[in-house]
CSV table of C-alpha atoms in Angstrom, one decimal:
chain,number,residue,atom,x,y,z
A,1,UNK,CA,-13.2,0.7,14.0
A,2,UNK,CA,-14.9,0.5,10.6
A,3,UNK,CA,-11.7,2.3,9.0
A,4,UNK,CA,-9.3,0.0,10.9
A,5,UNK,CA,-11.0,-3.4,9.7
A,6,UNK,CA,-10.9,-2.3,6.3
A,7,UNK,CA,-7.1,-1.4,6.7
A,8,UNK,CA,-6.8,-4.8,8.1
A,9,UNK,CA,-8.4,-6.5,5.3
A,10,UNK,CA,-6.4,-4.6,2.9
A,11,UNK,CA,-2.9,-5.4,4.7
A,12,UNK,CA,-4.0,-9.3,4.8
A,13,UNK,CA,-4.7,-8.9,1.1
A,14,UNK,CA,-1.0,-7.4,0.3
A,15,UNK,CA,-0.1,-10.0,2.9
A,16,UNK,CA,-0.9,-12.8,0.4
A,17,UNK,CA,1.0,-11.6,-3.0
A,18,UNK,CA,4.1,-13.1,-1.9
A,19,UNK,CA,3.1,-16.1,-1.8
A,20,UNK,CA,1.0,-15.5,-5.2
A,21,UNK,CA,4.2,-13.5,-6.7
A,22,UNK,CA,6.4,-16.7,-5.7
A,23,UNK,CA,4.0,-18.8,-7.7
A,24,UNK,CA,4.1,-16.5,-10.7
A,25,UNK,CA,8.2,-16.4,-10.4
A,26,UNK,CA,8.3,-20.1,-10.0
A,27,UNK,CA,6.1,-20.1,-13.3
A,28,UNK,CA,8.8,-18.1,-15.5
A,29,UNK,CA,7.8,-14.5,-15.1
A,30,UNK,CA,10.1,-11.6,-13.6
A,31,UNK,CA,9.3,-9.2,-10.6
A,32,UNK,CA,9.4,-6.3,-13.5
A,33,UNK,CA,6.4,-8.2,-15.6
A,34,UNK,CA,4.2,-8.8,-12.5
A,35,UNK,CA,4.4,-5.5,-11.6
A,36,UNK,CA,3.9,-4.0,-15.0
A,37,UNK,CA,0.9,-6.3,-15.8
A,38,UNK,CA,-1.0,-5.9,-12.4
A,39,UNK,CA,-0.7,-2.5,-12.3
A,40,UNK,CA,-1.8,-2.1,-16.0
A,41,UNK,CA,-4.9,-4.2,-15.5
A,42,UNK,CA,-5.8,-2.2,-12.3
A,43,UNK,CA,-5.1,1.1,-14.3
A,44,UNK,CA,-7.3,0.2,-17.4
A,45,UNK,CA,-9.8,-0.8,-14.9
A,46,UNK,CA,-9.9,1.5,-12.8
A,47,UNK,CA,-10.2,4.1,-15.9
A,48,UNK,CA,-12.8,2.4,-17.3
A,49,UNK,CA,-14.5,2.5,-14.0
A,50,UNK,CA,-14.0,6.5,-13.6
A,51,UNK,CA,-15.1,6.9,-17.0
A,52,UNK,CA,-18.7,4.9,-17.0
A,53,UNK,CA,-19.6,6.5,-13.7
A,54,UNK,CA,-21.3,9.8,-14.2
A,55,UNK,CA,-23.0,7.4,-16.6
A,56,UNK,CA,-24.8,4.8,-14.1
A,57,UNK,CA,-26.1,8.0,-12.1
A,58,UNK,CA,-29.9,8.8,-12.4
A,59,UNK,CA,-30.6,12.2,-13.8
A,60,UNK,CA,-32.6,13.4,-10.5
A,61,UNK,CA,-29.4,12.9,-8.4
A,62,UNK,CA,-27.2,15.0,-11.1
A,63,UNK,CA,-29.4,17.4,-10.3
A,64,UNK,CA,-30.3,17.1,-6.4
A,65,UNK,CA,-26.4,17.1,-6.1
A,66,UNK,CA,-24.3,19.5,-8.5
A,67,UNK,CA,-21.4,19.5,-5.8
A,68,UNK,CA,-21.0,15.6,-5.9
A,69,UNK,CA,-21.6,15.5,-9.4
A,70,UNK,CA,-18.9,17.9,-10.4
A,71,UNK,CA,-16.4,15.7,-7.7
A,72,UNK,CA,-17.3,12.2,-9.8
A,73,UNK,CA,-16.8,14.2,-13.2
A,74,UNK,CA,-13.6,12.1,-14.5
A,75,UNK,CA,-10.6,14.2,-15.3
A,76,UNK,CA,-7.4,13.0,-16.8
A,77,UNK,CA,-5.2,15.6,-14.9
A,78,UNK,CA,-5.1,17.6,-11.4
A,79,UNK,CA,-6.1,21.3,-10.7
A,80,UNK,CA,-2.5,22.6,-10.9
A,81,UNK,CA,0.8,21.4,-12.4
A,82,UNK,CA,2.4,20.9,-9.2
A,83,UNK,CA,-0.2,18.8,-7.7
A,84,UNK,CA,0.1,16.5,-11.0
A,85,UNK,CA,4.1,16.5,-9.5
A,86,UNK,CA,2.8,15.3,-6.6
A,87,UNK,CA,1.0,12.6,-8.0
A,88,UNK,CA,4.0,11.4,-10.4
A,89,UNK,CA,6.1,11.3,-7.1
A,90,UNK,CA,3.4,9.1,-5.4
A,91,UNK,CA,3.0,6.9,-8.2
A,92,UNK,CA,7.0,6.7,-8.5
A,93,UNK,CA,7.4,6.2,-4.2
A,94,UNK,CA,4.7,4.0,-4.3
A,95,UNK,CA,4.9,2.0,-7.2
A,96,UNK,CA,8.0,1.5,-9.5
A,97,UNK,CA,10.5,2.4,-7.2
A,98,UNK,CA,9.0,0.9,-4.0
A,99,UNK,CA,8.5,-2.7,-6.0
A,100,UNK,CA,12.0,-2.5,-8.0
A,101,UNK,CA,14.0,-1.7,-5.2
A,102,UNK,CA,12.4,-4.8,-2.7
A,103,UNK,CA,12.5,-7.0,-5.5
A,104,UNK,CA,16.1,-6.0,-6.5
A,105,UNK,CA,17.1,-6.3,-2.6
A,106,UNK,CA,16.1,-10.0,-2.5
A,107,UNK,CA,19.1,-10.5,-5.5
A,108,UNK,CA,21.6,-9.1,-3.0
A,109,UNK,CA,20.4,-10.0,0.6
A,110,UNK,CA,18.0,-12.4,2.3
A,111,UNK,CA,14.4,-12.9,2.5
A,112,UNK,CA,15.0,-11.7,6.7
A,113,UNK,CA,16.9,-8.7,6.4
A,114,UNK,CA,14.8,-7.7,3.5
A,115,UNK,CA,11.3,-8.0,5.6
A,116,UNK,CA,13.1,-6.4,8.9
A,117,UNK,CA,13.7,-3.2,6.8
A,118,UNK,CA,10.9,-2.4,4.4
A,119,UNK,CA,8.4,-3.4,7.0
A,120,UNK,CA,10.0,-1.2,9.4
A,121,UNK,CA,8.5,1.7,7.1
A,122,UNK,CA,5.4,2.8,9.5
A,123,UNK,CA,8.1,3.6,12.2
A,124,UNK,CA,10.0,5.8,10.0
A,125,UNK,CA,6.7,7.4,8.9
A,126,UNK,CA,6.2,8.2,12.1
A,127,UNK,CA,9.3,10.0,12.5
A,128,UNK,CA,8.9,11.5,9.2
A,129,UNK,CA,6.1,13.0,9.7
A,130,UNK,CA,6.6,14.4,13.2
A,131,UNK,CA,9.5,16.4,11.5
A,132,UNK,CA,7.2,17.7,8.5
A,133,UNK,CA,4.1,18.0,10.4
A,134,UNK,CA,4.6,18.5,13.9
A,135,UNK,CA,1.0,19.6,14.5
A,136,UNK,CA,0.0,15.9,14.0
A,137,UNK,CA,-1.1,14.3,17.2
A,138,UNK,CA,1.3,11.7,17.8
A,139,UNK,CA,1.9,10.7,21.8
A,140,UNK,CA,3.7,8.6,23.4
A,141,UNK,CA,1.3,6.1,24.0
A,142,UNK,CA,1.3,5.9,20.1
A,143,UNK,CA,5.2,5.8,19.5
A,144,UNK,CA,5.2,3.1,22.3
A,145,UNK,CA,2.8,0.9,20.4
A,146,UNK,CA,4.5,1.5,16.9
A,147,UNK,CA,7.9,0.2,19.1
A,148,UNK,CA,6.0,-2.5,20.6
A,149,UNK,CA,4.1,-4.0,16.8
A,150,UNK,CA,8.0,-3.7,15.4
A,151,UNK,CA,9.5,-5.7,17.6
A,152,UNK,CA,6.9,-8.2,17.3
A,153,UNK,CA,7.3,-7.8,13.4
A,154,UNK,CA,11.5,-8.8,14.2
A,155,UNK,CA,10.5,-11.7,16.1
A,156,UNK,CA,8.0,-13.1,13.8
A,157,UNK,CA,10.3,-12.7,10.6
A,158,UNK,CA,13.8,-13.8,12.9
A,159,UNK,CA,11.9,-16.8,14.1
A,160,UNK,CA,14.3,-17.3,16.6
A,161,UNK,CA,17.4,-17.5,14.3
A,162,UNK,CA,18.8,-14.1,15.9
A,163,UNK,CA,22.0,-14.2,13.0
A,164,UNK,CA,21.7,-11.2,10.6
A,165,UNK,CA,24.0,-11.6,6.9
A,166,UNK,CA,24.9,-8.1,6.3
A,167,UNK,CA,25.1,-7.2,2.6
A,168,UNK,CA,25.6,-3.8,2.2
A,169,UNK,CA,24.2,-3.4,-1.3
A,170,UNK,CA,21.3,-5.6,0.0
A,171,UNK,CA,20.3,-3.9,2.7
A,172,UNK,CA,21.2,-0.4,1.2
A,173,UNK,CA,18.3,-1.0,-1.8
A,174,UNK,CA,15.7,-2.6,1.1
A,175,UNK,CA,16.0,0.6,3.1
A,176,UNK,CA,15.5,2.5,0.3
A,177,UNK,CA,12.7,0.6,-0.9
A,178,UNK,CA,11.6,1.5,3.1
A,179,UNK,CA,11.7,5.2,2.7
A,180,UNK,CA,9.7,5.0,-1.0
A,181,UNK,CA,7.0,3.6,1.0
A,182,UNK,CA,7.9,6.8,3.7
A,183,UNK,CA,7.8,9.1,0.4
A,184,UNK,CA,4.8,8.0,-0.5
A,185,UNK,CA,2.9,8.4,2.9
A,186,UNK,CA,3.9,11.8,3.0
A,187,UNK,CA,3.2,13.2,-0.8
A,188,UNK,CA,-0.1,11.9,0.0
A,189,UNK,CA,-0.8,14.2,2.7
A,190,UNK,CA,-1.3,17.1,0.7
A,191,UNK,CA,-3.6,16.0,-1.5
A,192,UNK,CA,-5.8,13.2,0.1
A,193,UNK,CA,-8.5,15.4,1.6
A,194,UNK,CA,-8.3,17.6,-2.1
A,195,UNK,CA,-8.7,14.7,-4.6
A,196,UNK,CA,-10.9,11.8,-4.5
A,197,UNK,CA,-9.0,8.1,-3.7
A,198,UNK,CA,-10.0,7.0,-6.8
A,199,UNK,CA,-8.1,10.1,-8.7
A,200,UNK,CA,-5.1,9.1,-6.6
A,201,UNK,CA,-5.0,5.5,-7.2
A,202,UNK,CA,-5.0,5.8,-11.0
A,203,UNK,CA,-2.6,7.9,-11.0
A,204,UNK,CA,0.0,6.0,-8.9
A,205,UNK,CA,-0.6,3.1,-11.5
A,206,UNK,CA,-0.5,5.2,-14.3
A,207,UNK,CA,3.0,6.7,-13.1
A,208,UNK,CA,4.1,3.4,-11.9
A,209,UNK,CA,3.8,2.1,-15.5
A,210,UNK,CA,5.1,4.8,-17.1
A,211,UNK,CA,8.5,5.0,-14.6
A,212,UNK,CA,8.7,1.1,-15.1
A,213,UNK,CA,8.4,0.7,-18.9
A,214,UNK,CA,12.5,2.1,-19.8
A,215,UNK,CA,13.4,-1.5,-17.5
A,216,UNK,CA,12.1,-3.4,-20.4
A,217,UNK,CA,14.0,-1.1,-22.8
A,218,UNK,CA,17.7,-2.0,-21.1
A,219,UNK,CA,17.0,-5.1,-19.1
A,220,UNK,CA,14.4,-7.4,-20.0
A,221,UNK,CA,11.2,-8.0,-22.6
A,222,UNK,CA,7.4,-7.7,-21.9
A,223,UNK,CA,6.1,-11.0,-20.8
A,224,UNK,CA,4.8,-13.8,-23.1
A,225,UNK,CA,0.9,-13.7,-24.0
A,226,UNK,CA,1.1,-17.1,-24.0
A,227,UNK,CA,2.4,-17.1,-20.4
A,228,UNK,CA,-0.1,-14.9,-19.1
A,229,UNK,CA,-3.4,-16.8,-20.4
A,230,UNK,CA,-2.3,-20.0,-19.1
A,231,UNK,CA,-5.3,-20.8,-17.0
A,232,UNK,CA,-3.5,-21.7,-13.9
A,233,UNK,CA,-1.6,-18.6,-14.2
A,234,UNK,CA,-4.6,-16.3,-15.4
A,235,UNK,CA,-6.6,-16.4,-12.0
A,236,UNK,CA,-3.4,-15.7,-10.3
A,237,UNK,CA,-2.7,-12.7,-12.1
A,238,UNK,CA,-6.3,-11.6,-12.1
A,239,UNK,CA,-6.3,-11.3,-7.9
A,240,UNK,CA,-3.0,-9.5,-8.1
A,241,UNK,CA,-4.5,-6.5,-10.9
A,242,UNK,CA,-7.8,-6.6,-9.5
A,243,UNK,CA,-7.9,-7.2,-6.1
A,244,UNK,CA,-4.3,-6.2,-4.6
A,245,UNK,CA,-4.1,-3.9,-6.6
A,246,UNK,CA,-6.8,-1.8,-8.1
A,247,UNK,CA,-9.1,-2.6,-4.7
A,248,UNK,CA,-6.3,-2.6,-2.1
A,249,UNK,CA,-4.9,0.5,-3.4
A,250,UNK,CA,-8.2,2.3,-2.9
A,251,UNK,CA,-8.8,1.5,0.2
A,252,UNK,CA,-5.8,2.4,1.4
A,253,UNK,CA,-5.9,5.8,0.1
A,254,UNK,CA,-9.3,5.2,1.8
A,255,UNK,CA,-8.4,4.6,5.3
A,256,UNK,CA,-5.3,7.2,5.0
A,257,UNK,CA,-8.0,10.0,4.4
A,258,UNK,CA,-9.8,8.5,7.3
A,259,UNK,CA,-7.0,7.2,10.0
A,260,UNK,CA,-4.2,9.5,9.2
A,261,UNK,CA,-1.2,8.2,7.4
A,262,UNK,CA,1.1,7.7,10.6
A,263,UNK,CA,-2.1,5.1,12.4
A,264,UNK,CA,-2.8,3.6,9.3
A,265,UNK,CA,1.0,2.8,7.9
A,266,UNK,CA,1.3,0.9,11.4
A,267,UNK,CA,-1.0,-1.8,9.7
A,268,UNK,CA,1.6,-2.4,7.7
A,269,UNK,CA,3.4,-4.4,10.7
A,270,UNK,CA,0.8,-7.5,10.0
A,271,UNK,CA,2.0,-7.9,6.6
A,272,UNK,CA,4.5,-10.6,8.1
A,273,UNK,CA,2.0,-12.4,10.1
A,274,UNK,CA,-0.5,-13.1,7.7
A,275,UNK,CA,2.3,-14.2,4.8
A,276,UNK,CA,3.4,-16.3,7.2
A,277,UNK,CA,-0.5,-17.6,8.2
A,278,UNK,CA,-0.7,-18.0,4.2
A,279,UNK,CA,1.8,-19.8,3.7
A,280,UNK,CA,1.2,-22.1,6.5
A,281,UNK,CA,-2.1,-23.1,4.5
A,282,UNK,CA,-1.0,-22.9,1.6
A,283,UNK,CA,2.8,-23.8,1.3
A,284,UNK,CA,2.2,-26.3,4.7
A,285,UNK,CA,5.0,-23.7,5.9
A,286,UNK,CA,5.5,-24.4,10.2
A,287,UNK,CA,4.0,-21.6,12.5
A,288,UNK,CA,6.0,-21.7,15.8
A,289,UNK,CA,6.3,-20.3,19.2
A,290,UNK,CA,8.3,-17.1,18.3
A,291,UNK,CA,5.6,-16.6,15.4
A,292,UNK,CA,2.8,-16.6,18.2
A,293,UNK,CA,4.9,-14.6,20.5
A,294,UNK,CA,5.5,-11.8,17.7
A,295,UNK,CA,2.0,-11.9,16.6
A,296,UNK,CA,0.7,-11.3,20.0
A,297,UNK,CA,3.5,-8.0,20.5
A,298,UNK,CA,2.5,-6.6,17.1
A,299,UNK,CA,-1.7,-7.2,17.9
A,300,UNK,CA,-0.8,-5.0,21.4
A,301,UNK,CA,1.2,-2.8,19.2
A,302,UNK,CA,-1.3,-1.7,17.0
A,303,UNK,CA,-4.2,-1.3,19.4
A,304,UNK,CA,-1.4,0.8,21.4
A,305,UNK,CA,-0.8,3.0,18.3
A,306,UNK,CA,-4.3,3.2,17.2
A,307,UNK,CA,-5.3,4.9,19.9
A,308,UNK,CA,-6.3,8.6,19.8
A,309,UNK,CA,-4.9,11.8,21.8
A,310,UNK,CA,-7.0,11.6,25.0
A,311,UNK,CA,-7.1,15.8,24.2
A,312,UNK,CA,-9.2,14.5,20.9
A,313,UNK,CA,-11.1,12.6,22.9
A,314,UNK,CA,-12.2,14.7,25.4
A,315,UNK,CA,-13.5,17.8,22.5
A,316,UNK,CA,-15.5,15.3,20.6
A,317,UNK,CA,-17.0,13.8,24.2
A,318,UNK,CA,-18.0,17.7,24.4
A,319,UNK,CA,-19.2,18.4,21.1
């Protein structure tokens, strides 16, 4: 339950930076600079972070723990040249393309069919991941609940207005953005139990900058420094490197270690609900009946689909 609070907090966090990126847009900066400066102030820090650590460490715990303290040793690159591969694909799936393809979807199609189809990721995953992995324990129980949180998700973001605008290049670039988010979920299987979550965060940052910098090159500059240390602006972008991004990031790779990245991508079906709670408080956006009536489908959902094999259950009731 520990795991799945913290997956919570994290999704509620994410849940947030639309209505902080809307500020930030509103302000004068692009979807491209956002994403290139929180992800640059997350990297730095993060690096910074990995690099003071064995530092902070008393000398009796180096040496009651050689194990741990070869694990916290930083290192700028993985053990083999196809697991760095791996981590350039998740820093790609995760970051640039994931964020340039949602943000580019939203020039082409609306806000609703864009929402409907990138948050319709964890089913995907699901079905992703049963076809790569089919020893993962995945019932029906499970699949029932992931069904259950996404129609909940479709009511919440239709709101009752059941009239889709098809736009094929739209829609095309939100499902793709959908199955970056799928790519990323499953190049993390491989080498979340191998590498810590702290090696894996930095290096989707540091691949998501580097895939994201030739945008600047063809299509637009680097955002003003005068822009960015506006004090009503600074704050703003400070929660988005720090906290959505550096911490959020973490965590996740946290809870995907500890969950499983199936149980712990259906979180992702909340990310509606609490824009939507956010916005309310902060926008004075209206909450209504079909917002209550999704959010009730996607809570049963999820405690559906977070529940465990009952054959799990009954070996660690015997051991």
């Amino acid at each position: 339950m520990f795991f799945h609070f913290i997956a919570f907090l994290t999704v509620a966090v994410w849940g947030t930076t639309f209505v902080w990126t809307k500020l930030l847009i509103s302000a004068g900066l692009t979807p491209a600079q956002i994403f290139l400066v929180r992800f640059l102030i997350a990297y730095l820090m993060l690096t910074l972070f990995s690099l003071l650590r064995p530092f902070f460490l008393k000398k009796k715990l180096r040496e009651a723990y050689p194990e741990k303290w070869q694990k916290i040793q930083h290192r700028w690159l993985s053990r083999s040249w196809r697991d760095e591969l791996n981590m350039a694909g998740i820093g790609i799936f995760g970051g640039s393309l994931y964020f340039m393809t949602e943000n580019a979807a939203l020039m082409f199609t609306t806000a609703t069919n864009v929402s409907l189809i990138v948050c319709s990721c964890p089913l995907f995953t699901a079905l992703v991941f049963k076809v790569f992995y089919p020893s993962e324990p995945f019932t029906k129980m499970q699949l029932g609940g992931s069904l259950l949180a996404f129609i909940g998700m479709a009511v919440v973001v239709l709101n009752g207005q059941f009239v889709l605008l098809l736009s094929p290049k739209g829609d095309t670039l939100a499902f793709l953005s959908c199955l970056s988010w799928v790519g990323y979920s499953l190049l993390m299987k491989p080498v979340m139990n191998r590498y810590s979550a702290l090696f894996i965060t930095r290096k989707v940052f540091f691949y998501g900058i580097i895939t994201i910098l030739p945008a600047f090159l063809f299509f637009e500059g680097l955002p003003p420094l005068s822009l960015l240390l506006r004090p009503d602006l600074l704050l703003n972008i400070l929660f988005l490197g720090c906290v959505a991004s550096m911490i959020c990031y973490l965590t996740w790779s946290w809870c995907m270690v500890k969950l499983g990245a199936v149980i712990c991508t259906n979180w992702v079906y909340l990310n509606p609900l609490v824009t939507i709670v956010f916005a309310w408080l902060v926008l004075s956006e209206e909450i209504t009946l079909f917002f209550l009536l999704g959010a009730s489908f996607i809570l049963l959902g999820l405690f559906l689909s977070s529940r465990k094999p009952l054959k799990t259950q009954k070996v660690k009731e015997k051991r």
